[in-house]
Amino acid sequence: MFLLVSFILLGAVRKMTGQYKMEKGAINEALECKISELEKFIGRRVRIRGWLYVKNTVGKISFLRIRDSSGIVQVVVKKDKVGEEIFEKMDKLKRESSLIIEGVVKKDERAPGGVELGAESLTVQSPSLEDYPLRKNLSPNLVWKYRHLFIRSRIMSMILKLRSSLSNIFRNWLIEHGFFEVDAPSIVTAATEGGAKMFEVKYFDKKAFLTQSSQFYLEGAIFSLEKVFCFQPSFRAEESKTRRHLSEYWHLEVEASNMDFQQLLHFEEDMITSVIREFYDKHKDEIKRFNPEFKPFEKPFKRITYTQAVELLKNNGVAIEWGKDLGVREEKMIATILGQPVFITHYPRQVRAFYHMPDPENPSVVLSADLIVWPYGEITGGGQRIDDYKMLLERIIESGYNPDDYSWYLDLRKYGSVPHSGFGLGFERLLAHILNLPSIKYAIPYPRTQTIVYP
Ligand code: NSS
């Protein structure tokens, strides 16, 4: 009796875990796999699921290129193998129809990936209802109009994979270095970055905004967790139609207690060089395809103070007054002369947001740093924060803001304030720089710019 019960139970467990099916199927059933795995299964019968990329029929044979998330394979469909009805149906299929194909994997040195699939059965999951609108020689307008389809392209799927990997590497690096991920609200009531415009939101009967930066919320969180970061969108309503501006971009922001300005610069260098090195080592071939010239950044990064930068620019014929913010032209010149990336530090207080700590040795400048590359410009902005209640209140008033709007932020300086620093990194700017993309819009699946809000 005991043996009988055990036997029945064992059978149930094997069924549940799929073990039973595997054993039975090993002989007859096709093995479900991704296209990139096919080379491991030469001679085996497999099943792939994908989308029709290209079709070319010559008499009774059709050559299909099928893509899935992992790659592309050539599938040879012979009329006598799949039957006349299926062959005719398949021959009418339009690009991007979704298919399930079973067949035997064959070695073929000439084929991309070194293999091709000899189809034995073909199931149309869903035929494309119309001609696919994205064909060769795409105009930029078409790309933005059909962004939801364009992300299926090989180039975009490659970029999206790299994007996903880069964000994972950043996250893992920060977590391994003792940071906690903290989530901040996207709907807020006040500005953080003086210069940048905000999107207004009707929030029930109140006025609110889409956040420009999660910095203030991270500053709040250091008093709980000490080392924190977030990776989420920031919104900028700037009317800039440049290759480096998005209205919604992914912002990696880091904040740490008891970190001073010099420690912050070292921290940024460490994080950025380690993350880019790991990213490069993992994806060298893909990165080289986009940007053969790219070399991972080396420590230490070049450093120049704003005042030295103004001197340098003047010596190179640029008419710039001390106290004015640096523009694209100036950043380009500095990055070209000094090499990149370069930290520009100690900006005049009037061109930086109110929360920056004035330099105790020269309070007309603040302990802030932008990391500049070319052509994407500033990839990080950050610095040491004012941690004194009175000083922060004065700076808020001096900058023309209403202290009531910032009372919770001021509170942080009332209860056990500590020196602290942090920075924000424009994720798409960094990715676009590494891959040398023609515009930041290629570094994000669904860009939002002054002119693009659909799809
Ligand atoms: O405005 S920043 O320079 N700084 C802040 O928002 C700080 N509150 C961040 C912090 O210290 N936690 O923006 C930071 C970075 C900047 O260096 C750019 O790389 C990127 O955010 N950024 C942008 N990327 C894409 N599009 C736009 N419009 C954009 N604006 C800033």
Coordinates of N, CA and C in Angstrom, one line a residue, residues 29 55 97 118 232 272 285 311 314 332 340 347 373 381 394 443 450 453:
E29 N 9.5 14.8 -29.5 CA 9.1 16.2 -29.5 C 10.2 17.2 -29.9
K55 N 11.5 37.3 -46.9 CA 11.0 36.0 -47.6 C 11.4 36.1 -49.0
S97 N 4.8 38.8 -39.9 CA 3.8 37.8 -39.4 C 4.5 37.0 -38.3
G118 N 15.8 23.6 -41.4 CA 15.0 22.9 -42.5 C 13.6 22.7 -41.9
Q232 N 15.1 56.6 -12.1 CA 13.7 56.8 -12.6 C 13.7 58.1 -13.5
I272 N 31.8 55.4 -12.3 CA 31.7 55.5 -13.7 C 32.7 54.7 -14.4
D285 N 32.1 43.6 -28.5 CA 31.8 43.4 -29.9 C 30.7 44.3 -30.4
E311 N 39.4 81.3 -18.2 CA 40.7 81.7 -18.6 C 41.1 81.0 -19.9
K314 N 39.1 82.2 -22.8 CA 39.6 83.5 -23.3 C 40.9 83.4 -24.0
K332 N 32.5 72.1 -25.6 CA 33.2 71.4 -26.7 C 34.7 71.8 -26.6
Q340 N 38.7 64.1 -22.5 CA 37.5 63.8 -21.8 C 37.5 62.4 -21.2
Y347 N 31.5 76.3 -9.9 CA 30.8 77.2 -10.7 C 30.4 78.4 -9.8
V373 N 31.5 65.4 -21.5 CA 32.1 64.6 -22.6 C 31.6 65.4 -23.9
G381 N 25.8 65.9 -13.1 CA 25.8 67.2 -12.4 C 25.6 66.9 -10.9
E394 N 18.5 81.2 3.6 CA 19.0 82.4 3.0 C 19.1 82.3 1.5
A443 N 18.6 56.3 -27.8 CA 19.1 55.6 -26.5 C 17.9 55.3 -25.6
Q450 N 10.4 67.9 -27.3 CA 9.5 69.0 -27.6 C 8.5 68.6 -28.7
V453 N 5.6 63.2 -28.8 CA 4.9 62.7 -27.6 C 4.0 61.5 -28.0

